[in-house]
C-alpha atoms as a PDB file:
ATOM      1  CA  MET A   1      13.639 -15.025 -12.597  1.00  0.00           C
ATOM      2  CA  THR A   2      13.529 -17.399  -9.635  1.00  0.00           C
ATOM      3  CA  GLY A   3      10.711 -17.529  -7.122  1.00  0.00           C
ATOM      4  CA  LEU A   4      12.878 -15.884  -4.466  1.00  0.00           C
ATOM      5  CA  GLU A   5      13.752 -13.058  -6.846  1.00  0.00           C
ATOM      6  CA  ALA A   6      10.072 -12.550  -7.663  1.00  0.00           C
ATOM      7  CA  VAL A   7       9.306 -12.262  -3.950  1.00  0.00           C
ATOM      8  CA  ALA A   8      12.107  -9.691  -3.578  1.00  0.00           C
ATOM      9  CA  VAL A   9      10.636  -7.662  -6.440  1.00  0.00           C
ATOM     10  CA  MET A  10       7.166  -7.836  -4.893  1.00  0.00           C
ATOM     11  CA  VAL A  11       8.491  -6.630  -1.524  1.00  0.00           C
ATOM     12  CA  ALA A  12      10.278  -3.804  -3.312  1.00  0.00           C
ATOM     13  CA  GLY A  13       6.962  -2.988  -4.963  1.00  0.00           C
ATOM     14  CA  VAL A  14       5.253  -2.696  -1.573  1.00  0.00           C
ATOM     15  CA  PHE A  15       7.803  -0.145  -0.391  1.00  0.00           C
ATOM     16  CA  ALA A  16       7.938   1.676  -3.724  1.00  0.00           C
ATOM     17  CA  GLY A  17       4.148   1.864  -3.994  1.00  0.00           C
ATOM     18  CA  GLY A  18       3.835   3.115  -0.435  1.00  0.00           C
ATOM     19  CA  ILE A  19       6.508   5.762  -0.806  1.00  0.00           C
ATOM     20  CA  ASN A  20       5.088   6.908  -4.149  1.00  0.00           C
ATOM     21  CA  ALA A  21       1.600   7.337  -2.703  1.00  0.00           C
ATOM     22  CA  ALA A  22       2.790   9.261   0.355  1.00  0.00           C
ATOM     23  CA  VAL A  23       5.637  11.364  -1.027  1.00  0.00           C
ATOM     24  CA  GLY A  24       7.194  10.073  -4.278  1.00  0.00           C
ATOM     25  CA  SER A  25      10.545   8.566  -5.387  1.00  0.00           C
ATOM     26  CA  GLY A  26       9.559   4.915  -4.948  1.00  0.00           C
ATOM     27  CA  THR A  27      11.400   4.152  -8.193  1.00  0.00           C
ATOM     28  CA  LEU A  28      14.658   4.575  -6.298  1.00  0.00           C
ATOM     29  CA  ILE A  29      13.768   1.387  -4.393  1.00  0.00           C
ATOM     30  CA  SER A  30      12.194  -0.739  -7.101  1.00  0.00           C
ATOM     31  CA  PHE A  31      14.587   0.082  -9.967  1.00  0.00           C
ATOM     32  CA  PRO A  32      17.804  -1.056  -8.189  1.00  0.00           C
ATOM     33  CA  VAL A  33      16.079  -4.285  -7.157  1.00  0.00           C
ATOM     34  CA  LEU A  34      15.120  -5.003 -10.766  1.00  0.00           C
ATOM     35  CA  LEU A  35      18.746  -4.451 -11.736  1.00  0.00           C
ATOM     36  CA  ALA A  36      19.884  -6.708  -8.914  1.00  0.00           C
ATOM     37  CA  VAL A  37      17.793  -9.634 -10.151  1.00  0.00           C
ATOM     38  CA  GLY A  38      19.536  -9.416 -13.527  1.00  0.00           C
ATOM     39  CA  LEU A  39      17.394  -7.207 -15.748  1.00  0.00           C
ATOM     40  CA  PRO A  40      19.233  -4.925 -18.195  1.00  0.00           C
ATOM     41  CA  PRO A  41      18.818  -1.191 -17.359  1.00  0.00           C
ATOM     42  CA  VAL A  42      16.372  -0.347 -20.159  1.00  0.00           C
ATOM     43  CA  VAL A  43      14.287  -3.477 -19.569  1.00  0.00           C
ATOM     44  CA  ALA A  44      14.276  -2.714 -15.824  1.00  0.00           C
ATOM     45  CA  ASN A  45      13.164   0.863 -16.465  1.00  0.00           C
ATOM     46  CA  VAL A  46      10.400  -0.236 -18.826  1.00  0.00           C
ATOM     47  CA  SER A  47       9.179  -2.957 -16.448  1.00  0.00           C
ATOM     48  CA  ASN A  48       9.338  -0.558 -13.508  1.00  0.00           C
ATOM     49  CA  SER A  49       7.092   1.983 -15.247  1.00  0.00           C
ATOM     50  CA  LEU A  50       4.445  -0.659 -15.936  1.00  0.00           C
ATOM     51  CA  GLY A  51       4.705  -2.376 -12.585  1.00  0.00           C
ATOM     52  CA  LEU A  52       4.233   0.779 -10.523  1.00  0.00           C
ATOM     53  CA  VAL A  53       0.991   1.832 -12.238  1.00  0.00           C
ATOM     54  CA  PRO A  54      -1.273  -0.173  -9.857  1.00  0.00           C
ATOM     55  CA  GLY A  55       0.501   1.446  -6.903  1.00  0.00           C
ATOM     56  CA  SER A  56      -0.288   4.965  -8.118  1.00  0.00           C
ATOM     57  CA  VAL A  57      -3.863   3.931  -8.887  1.00  0.00           C
ATOM     58  CA  ALA A  58      -4.222   2.485  -5.391  1.00  0.00           C
ATOM     59  CA  GLY A  59      -2.737   5.671  -3.956  1.00  0.00           C
ATOM     60  CA  ALA A  60      -5.236   7.766  -5.887  1.00  0.00           C
ATOM     61  CA  ILE A  61      -8.087   5.611  -4.572  1.00  0.00           C
ATOM     62  CA  GLY A  62      -6.767   6.087  -1.063  1.00  0.00           C
ATOM     63  CA  TYR A  63      -6.798   9.864  -1.641  1.00  0.00           C
ATOM     64  CA  ARG A  64     -10.292   9.914  -3.196  1.00  0.00           C
ATOM     65  CA  LYS A  65     -11.655  12.326  -0.557  1.00  0.00           C
ATOM     66  CA  GLU A  66      -8.925  14.814  -1.392  1.00  0.00           C
ATOM     67  CA  LEU A  67      -9.703  14.436  -5.101  1.00  0.00           C
ATOM     68  CA  ALA A  68     -13.300  15.616  -4.603  1.00  0.00           C
ATOM     69  CA  GLY A  69     -14.007  18.736  -6.651  1.00  0.00           C
ATOM     70  CA  GLN A  70     -10.871  18.380  -8.778  1.00  0.00           C
ATOM     71  CA  ARG A  71     -12.338  16.454 -11.727  1.00  0.00           C
ATOM     72  CA  ARG A  72     -12.004  19.344 -14.192  1.00  0.00           C
ATOM     73  CA  ARG A  73      -8.379  19.897 -13.160  1.00  0.00           C
ATOM     74  CA  LEU A  74      -7.617  16.211 -13.609  1.00  0.00           C
ATOM     75  CA  TRP A  75      -9.032  16.198 -17.130  1.00  0.00           C
ATOM     76  CA  ARG A  76      -6.951  19.255 -18.067  1.00  0.00           C
ATOM     77  CA  LEU A  77      -3.788  17.825 -16.574  1.00  0.00           C
ATOM     78  CA  GLY A  78      -4.572  14.484 -18.180  1.00  0.00           C
ATOM     79  CA  PHE A  79      -3.699  15.873 -21.611  1.00  0.00           C
ATOM     80  CA  SER A  80      -0.318  17.117 -20.337  1.00  0.00           C
ATOM     81  CA  SER A  81       0.390  13.786 -18.651  1.00  0.00           C
ATOM     82  CA  VAL A  82      -0.392  11.741 -21.770  1.00  0.00           C
ATOM     83  CA  LEU A  83       1.674  13.980 -24.056  1.00  0.00           C
ATOM     84  CA  GLY A  84       4.569  14.171 -21.602  1.00  0.00           C
ATOM     85  CA  GLY A  85       4.591  10.457 -20.817  1.00  0.00           C
ATOM     86  CA  VAL A  86       4.625   9.426 -24.487  1.00  0.00           C
ATOM     87  CA  THR A  87       7.394  11.923 -25.263  1.00  0.00           C
ATOM     88  CA  GLY A  88       9.503  10.733 -22.352  1.00  0.00           C
ATOM     89  CA  ALA A  89       9.050   7.081 -23.313  1.00  0.00           C
ATOM     90  CA  LEU A  90      10.183   7.767 -26.870  1.00  0.00           C
ATOM     91  CA  LEU A  91      13.197   9.703 -25.621  1.00  0.00           C
ATOM     92  CA  LEU A  92      14.213   6.694 -23.514  1.00  0.00           C
ATOM     93  CA  LEU A  93      14.367   4.641 -26.695  1.00  0.00           C
ATOM     94  CA  VAL A  94      16.374   7.103 -28.805  1.00  0.00           C
ATOM     95  CA  LEU A  95      18.684   8.949 -26.370  1.00  0.00           C
ATOM     96  CA  PRO A  96      21.687   7.594 -24.468  1.00  0.00           C
ATOM     97  CA  PRO A  97      21.201   7.368 -20.662  1.00  0.00           C
ATOM     98  CA  GLU A  98      23.870  10.046 -20.142  1.00  0.00           C
ATOM     99  CA  ALA A  99      21.573  12.640 -21.724  1.00  0.00           C
ATOM    100  CA  PHE A 100      19.379  12.798 -18.614  1.00  0.00           C
ATOM    101  CA  GLU A 101      21.639  11.326 -15.930  1.00  0.00           C
ATOM    102  CA  THR A 102      23.502  14.606 -15.553  1.00  0.00           C
ATOM    103  CA  ILE A 103      20.446  16.776 -15.067  1.00  0.00           C
ATOM    104  CA  VAL A 104      18.341  14.424 -12.919  1.00  0.00           C
ATOM    105  CA  PRO A 105      20.073  15.260  -9.584  1.00  0.00           C
ATOM    106  CA  ILE A 106      19.824  18.973 -10.424  1.00  0.00           C
ATOM    107  CA  LEU A 107      16.084  18.670 -11.086  1.00  0.00           C
ATOM    108  CA  ILE A 108      15.499  16.810  -7.821  1.00  0.00           C
ATOM    109  CA  ALA A 109      17.569  19.369  -5.881  1.00  0.00           C
ATOM    110  CA  LEU A 110      15.496  22.153  -7.412  1.00  0.00           C
ATOM    111  CA  ALA A 111      12.308  20.304  -6.450  1.00  0.00           C
ATOM    112  CA  VAL A 112      13.501  19.942  -2.847  1.00  0.00           C
ATOM    113  CA  VAL A 113      14.214  23.665  -2.630  1.00  0.00           C
ATOM    114  CA  LEU A 114      10.809  24.479  -4.109  1.00  0.00           C
ATOM    115  CA  VAL A 115       9.066  22.182  -1.622  1.00  0.00           C
ATOM    116  CA  ILE A 116      10.819  23.963   1.247  1.00  0.00           C
ATOM    117  CA  LEU A 117      10.001  27.416  -0.117  1.00  0.00           C
ATOM    118  CA  GLN A 118       6.489  26.520  -1.336  1.00  0.00           C
ATOM    119  CA  PRO A 119       4.558  28.169   1.559  1.00  0.00           C
ATOM    120  CA  TRP A 120       6.578  31.388   1.223  1.00  0.00           C
ATOM    121  CA  ILE A 121       6.264  31.488  -2.583  1.00  0.00           C
ATOM    122  CA  ALA A 122       2.533  30.779  -2.379  1.00  0.00           C
ATOM    123  CA  ARG A 123       2.055  33.663   0.079  1.00  0.00           C
ATOM    124  CA  LYS A 124       3.970  36.019  -2.212  1.00  0.00           C
ATOM    125  CA  LEU A 125       1.875  35.009  -5.218  1.00  0.00           C
ATOM    126  CA  ARG A 126      -1.335  35.421  -3.232  1.00  0.00           C
ATOM    127  CA  ALA A 127      -0.259  38.869  -2.062  1.00  0.00           C
ATOM    128  CA  ARG A 128       0.587  39.928  -5.613  1.00  0.00           C
ATOM    129  CA  GLN A 129      -2.678  38.605  -7.057  1.00  0.00           C
ATOM    130  CA  GLY A 130      -4.899  39.625  -4.141  1.00  0.00           C
ATOM    131  CA  GLU A 131      -7.099  37.162  -2.286  1.00  0.00           C
ATOM    132  CA  ALA A 132      -8.607  35.724  -5.476  1.00  0.00           C
ATOM    133  CA  PRO A 133      -7.683  32.032  -5.884  1.00  0.00           C
ATOM    134  CA  ARG A 134      -5.034  31.193  -8.459  1.00  0.00           C
ATOM    135  CA  ARG A 135      -6.320  29.523 -11.594  1.00  0.00           C
ATOM    136  CA  ASP A 136      -4.717  26.542 -13.283  1.00  0.00           C
ATOM    137  CA  GLY A 137      -3.068  28.546 -16.026  1.00  0.00           C
ATOM    138  CA  PRO A 138      -0.656  27.685 -18.855  1.00  0.00           C
ATOM    139  CA  ALA A 139       2.307  27.635 -16.451  1.00  0.00           C
ATOM    140  CA  LEU A 140       0.813  24.680 -14.586  1.00  0.00           C
ATOM    141  CA  LEU A 141      -0.021  22.744 -17.755  1.00  0.00           C
ATOM    142  CA  ILE A 142       3.400  23.341 -19.307  1.00  0.00           C
ATOM    143  CA  SER A 143       5.286  22.511 -16.114  1.00  0.00           C
ATOM    144  CA  ALA A 144       3.216  19.366 -15.570  1.00  0.00           C
ATOM    145  CA  GLY A 145       3.853  18.334 -19.180  1.00  0.00           C
ATOM    146  CA  LEU A 146       7.612  18.680 -18.699  1.00  0.00           C
ATOM    147  CA  CYS A 147       7.391  16.584 -15.533  1.00  0.00           C
ATOM    148  CA  GLY A 148       5.548  13.998 -17.614  1.00  0.00           C
ATOM    149  CA  VAL A 149       8.425  13.908 -20.094  1.00  0.00           C
ATOM    150  CA  TYR A 150      10.820  13.269 -17.223  1.00  0.00           C
ATOM    151  CA  GLY A 151       8.479  10.668 -15.723  1.00  0.00           C
ATOM    152  CA  GLY A 152       8.125   8.800 -19.013  1.00  0.00           C
ATOM    153  CA  TYR A 153      11.902   8.729 -19.415  1.00  0.00           C
ATOM    154  CA  PHE A 154      12.918   7.585 -15.931  1.00  0.00           C
ATOM    155  CA  GLY A 155      10.525   8.745 -13.211  1.00  0.00           C
ATOM    156  CA  ALA A 156      12.737   8.821 -10.107  1.00  0.00           C
ATOM    157  CA  SER A 157      11.366  11.610  -7.873  1.00  0.00           C
ATOM    158  CA  GLN A 158       8.736  12.489 -10.458  1.00  0.00           C
ATOM    159  CA  GLY A 159       6.318  12.844  -7.543  1.00  0.00           C
ATOM    160  CA  VAL A 160       8.642  15.203  -5.677  1.00  0.00           C
ATOM    161  CA  LEU A 161       8.927  17.432  -8.755  1.00  0.00           C
ATOM    162  CA  LEU A 162       5.169  17.441  -9.241  1.00  0.00           C
ATOM    163  CA  VAL A 163       4.355  18.293  -5.638  1.00  0.00           C
ATOM    164  CA  ALA A 164       6.896  21.129  -5.701  1.00  0.00           C
ATOM    165  CA  ILE A 165       5.495  22.663  -8.879  1.00  0.00           C
ATOM    166  CA  MET A 166       1.800  22.052  -8.245  1.00  0.00           C
ATOM    167  CA  GLY A 167       2.101  23.241  -4.658  1.00  0.00           C
ATOM    168  CA  ILE A 168       3.170  26.634  -5.980  1.00  0.00           C
ATOM    169  CA  LEU A 169       0.919  26.901  -9.024  1.00  0.00           C
ATOM    170  CA  MET A 170      -2.265  25.384  -7.531  1.00  0.00           C
ATOM    171  CA  ASP A 171      -4.391  27.092  -4.896  1.00  0.00           C
ATOM    172  CA  GLU A 172      -4.768  23.909  -2.830  1.00  0.00           C
ATOM    173  CA  ASN A 173      -3.427  22.461   0.410  1.00  0.00           C
ATOM    174  CA  LEU A 174      -0.590  19.954   0.266  1.00  0.00           C
ATOM    175  CA  GLN A 175      -2.791  16.878   0.746  1.00  0.00           C
ATOM    176  CA  ARG A 176      -5.030  17.777  -2.214  1.00  0.00           C
ATOM    177  CA  VAL A 177      -1.917  18.461  -4.283  1.00  0.00           C
ATOM    178  CA  ASN A 178      -0.586  15.037  -3.305  1.00  0.00           C
ATOM    179  CA  ALA A 179      -3.836  13.416  -4.403  1.00  0.00           C
ATOM    180  CA  VAL A 180      -3.561  14.983  -7.866  1.00  0.00           C
ATOM    181  CA  LYS A 181       0.070  13.893  -8.011  1.00  0.00           C
ATOM    182  CA  ASN A 182      -0.914  10.238  -7.570  1.00  0.00           C
ATOM    183  CA  VAL A 183      -3.367  10.380 -10.464  1.00  0.00           C
ATOM    184  CA  TYR A 184      -0.889  12.186 -12.687  1.00  0.00           C
ATOM    185  CA  VAL A 185       1.933   9.725 -11.994  1.00  0.00           C
ATOM    186  CA  ALA A 186      -0.397   6.802 -12.702  1.00  0.00           C
ATOM    187  CA  VAL A 187      -1.333   8.241 -16.090  1.00  0.00           C
ATOM    188  CA  VAL A 188       2.265   9.046 -17.055  1.00  0.00           C
ATOM    189  CA  ASN A 189       3.501   5.574 -16.125  1.00  0.00           C
ATOM    190  CA  LEU A 190       0.559   3.939 -17.907  1.00  0.00           C
ATOM    191  CA  VAL A 191       0.949   5.762 -21.222  1.00  0.00           C
ATOM    192  CA  ALA A 192       4.727   5.308 -21.122  1.00  0.00           C
ATOM    193  CA  GLY A 193       4.183   1.629 -20.387  1.00  0.00           C
ATOM    194  CA  ILE A 194       1.792   1.245 -23.328  1.00  0.00           C
ATOM    195  CA  VAL A 195       4.464   2.706 -25.619  1.00  0.00           C
ATOM    196  CA  PHE A 196       7.048   0.307 -24.185  1.00  0.00           C
ATOM    197  CA  ILE A 197       4.793  -2.730 -24.741  1.00  0.00           C
ATOM    198  CA  PHE A 198       4.899  -2.134 -28.490  1.00  0.00           C
ATOM    199  CA  VAL A 199       8.510  -1.070 -28.975  1.00  0.00           C
ATOM    200  CA  ALA A 200      10.608  -2.424 -26.111  1.00  0.00           C
ATOM    201  CA  GLU A 201      11.304  -5.632 -24.204  1.00  0.00           C
ATOM    202  CA  VAL A 202       9.209  -6.131 -21.063  1.00  0.00           C
ATOM    203  CA  ALA A 203       9.970  -8.565 -18.223  1.00  0.00           C
ATOM    204  CA  TRP A 204       6.367  -9.572 -17.524  1.00  0.00           C
ATOM    205  CA  ILE A 205       7.052 -11.710 -14.442  1.00  0.00           C
ATOM    206  CA  ALA A 206       8.833  -8.755 -12.849  1.00  0.00           C
ATOM    207  CA  VAL A 207       5.975  -6.450 -13.860  1.00  0.00           C
ATOM    208  CA  LEU A 208       3.413  -8.761 -12.267  1.00  0.00           C
ATOM    209  CA  ALA A 209       5.361  -9.151  -9.027  1.00  0.00           C
ATOM    210  CA  LEU A 210       6.012  -5.415  -8.827  1.00  0.00           C
ATOM    211  CA  ALA A 211       2.370  -4.591  -9.592  1.00  0.00           C
ATOM    212  CA  VAL A 212       1.014  -6.808  -6.799  1.00  0.00           C
ATOM    213  CA  GLY A 213       3.400  -5.296  -4.272  1.00  0.00           C
ATOM    214  CA  ALA A 214       2.869  -1.724  -5.491  1.00  0.00           C
ATOM    215  CA  ALA A 215      -0.931  -2.020  -5.238  1.00  0.00           C
ATOM    216  CA  ILE A 216      -0.645  -3.122  -1.610  1.00  0.00           C
ATOM    217  CA  GLY A 217       1.917  -0.453  -0.857  1.00  0.00           C
ATOM    218  CA  GLY A 218      -0.126   2.260  -2.539  1.00  0.00           C
ATOM    219  CA  LEU A 219      -3.085   1.675  -0.261  1.00  0.00           C
ATOM    220  CA  ILE A 220      -0.860   1.617   2.814  1.00  0.00           C
ATOM    221  CA  GLY A 221       1.050   4.721   1.719  1.00  0.00           C
ATOM    222  CA  ALA A 222      -2.125   6.685   1.069  1.00  0.00           C
ATOM    223  CA  LYS A 223      -3.500   5.765   4.485  1.00  0.00           C
ATOM    224  CA  ILE A 224      -0.326   6.963   6.181  1.00  0.00           C
ATOM    225  CA  GLY A 225       0.203  10.015   3.991  1.00  0.00           C
ATOM    226  CA  ARG A 226      -3.308  11.361   4.526  1.00  0.00           C
ATOM    227  CA  LYS A 227      -2.718  11.472   8.290  1.00  0.00           C
ATOM    228  CA  LEU A 228       0.514  13.458   8.128  1.00  0.00           C
ATOM    229  CA  PRO A 229       0.302  17.163   9.039  1.00  0.00           C
ATOM    230  CA  PRO A 230       1.423  19.486   6.203  1.00  0.00           C
ATOM    231  CA  HIS A 231       4.790  20.309   7.792  1.00  0.00           C
ATOM    232  CA  VAL A 232       5.533  16.628   8.429  1.00  0.00           C
ATOM    233  CA  LEU A 233       4.524  15.656   4.896  1.00  0.00           C
ATOM    234  CA  ARG A 234       6.669  18.465   3.488  1.00  0.00           C
ATOM    235  CA  GLY A 235       9.590  17.340   5.651  1.00  0.00           C
ATOM    236  CA  ALA A 236       9.182  13.731   4.478  1.00  0.00           C
ATOM    237  CA  ILE A 237       9.215  14.853   0.829  1.00  0.00           C
ATOM    238  CA  VAL A 238      12.401  16.850   1.422  1.00  0.00           C
ATOM    239  CA  VAL A 239      14.128  13.900   3.135  1.00  0.00           C
ATOM    240  CA  VAL A 240      13.175  11.524   0.318  1.00  0.00           C
ATOM    241  CA  GLY A 241      14.378  14.031  -2.255  1.00  0.00           C
ATOM    242  CA  VAL A 242      17.761  14.427  -0.537  1.00  0.00           C
ATOM    243  CA  VAL A 243      18.183  10.647  -0.298  1.00  0.00           C
ATOM    244  CA  ALA A 244      17.336  10.374  -3.998  1.00  0.00           C
ATOM    245  CA  ILE A 245      20.028  12.912  -4.884  1.00  0.00           C
ATOM    246  CA  LEU A 246      22.643  11.090  -2.816  1.00  0.00           C
ATOM    247  CA  GLN A 247      21.726   7.726  -4.317  1.00  0.00           C
ATOM    248  CA  LEU A 248      21.998   9.071  -7.868  1.00  0.00           C
ATOM    249  CA  LEU A 249      25.332  10.803  -7.240  1.00  0.00           C
ATOM    250  CA  LEU A 250      27.071   8.015  -5.310  1.00  0.00           C
END
């Protein structure tokens, strides 16, 4: 990788880290750039997972106020994220890309619809259950685990899927859901990356360049995302999700 290519990857990391922290789907920026500089698809995917970890960590730090009081939830979801991330990473190594390529746009489309309908669905659930707050039940843990499998395998729009599901199953506002999403994505990418280090080829220069950019972008994205009103943040997530679908289909 030339110096100019490394700079391009770092710039891509800034945008990917920022978008991941604020809404999700930053992989759709960083992954094509890694392919453009000559990395094979699997190596690019592996390097992308590792390189974006600092961005999600930075995003979580930026959302630390929204994470207050959610420590117990994070520990419970941590188990799902580790199990899902490892499973997804192993699937990447044993399954052909076509196995998931067909369903990925469908999953993102479903996530976009859920994000749009999330306030209505949440009101219906609250009305059915009374005014008592919803607990983080098995449905949340299982759904989060499945998102982790997807994130460990590829990860594009993992954040959009998580926000859609957690926004419905968690009794929290969208900003606090987004904060949990950043922690979850960081854990999934980290555990998947650890698996890749031992069993797959990693382009370490690309990882380093991407990590530096993603860390900067994560802080910027969190600062911007925290200031967005719920309806604007929801709209941004929907737009990113639609763009992701179009990019994957075209």
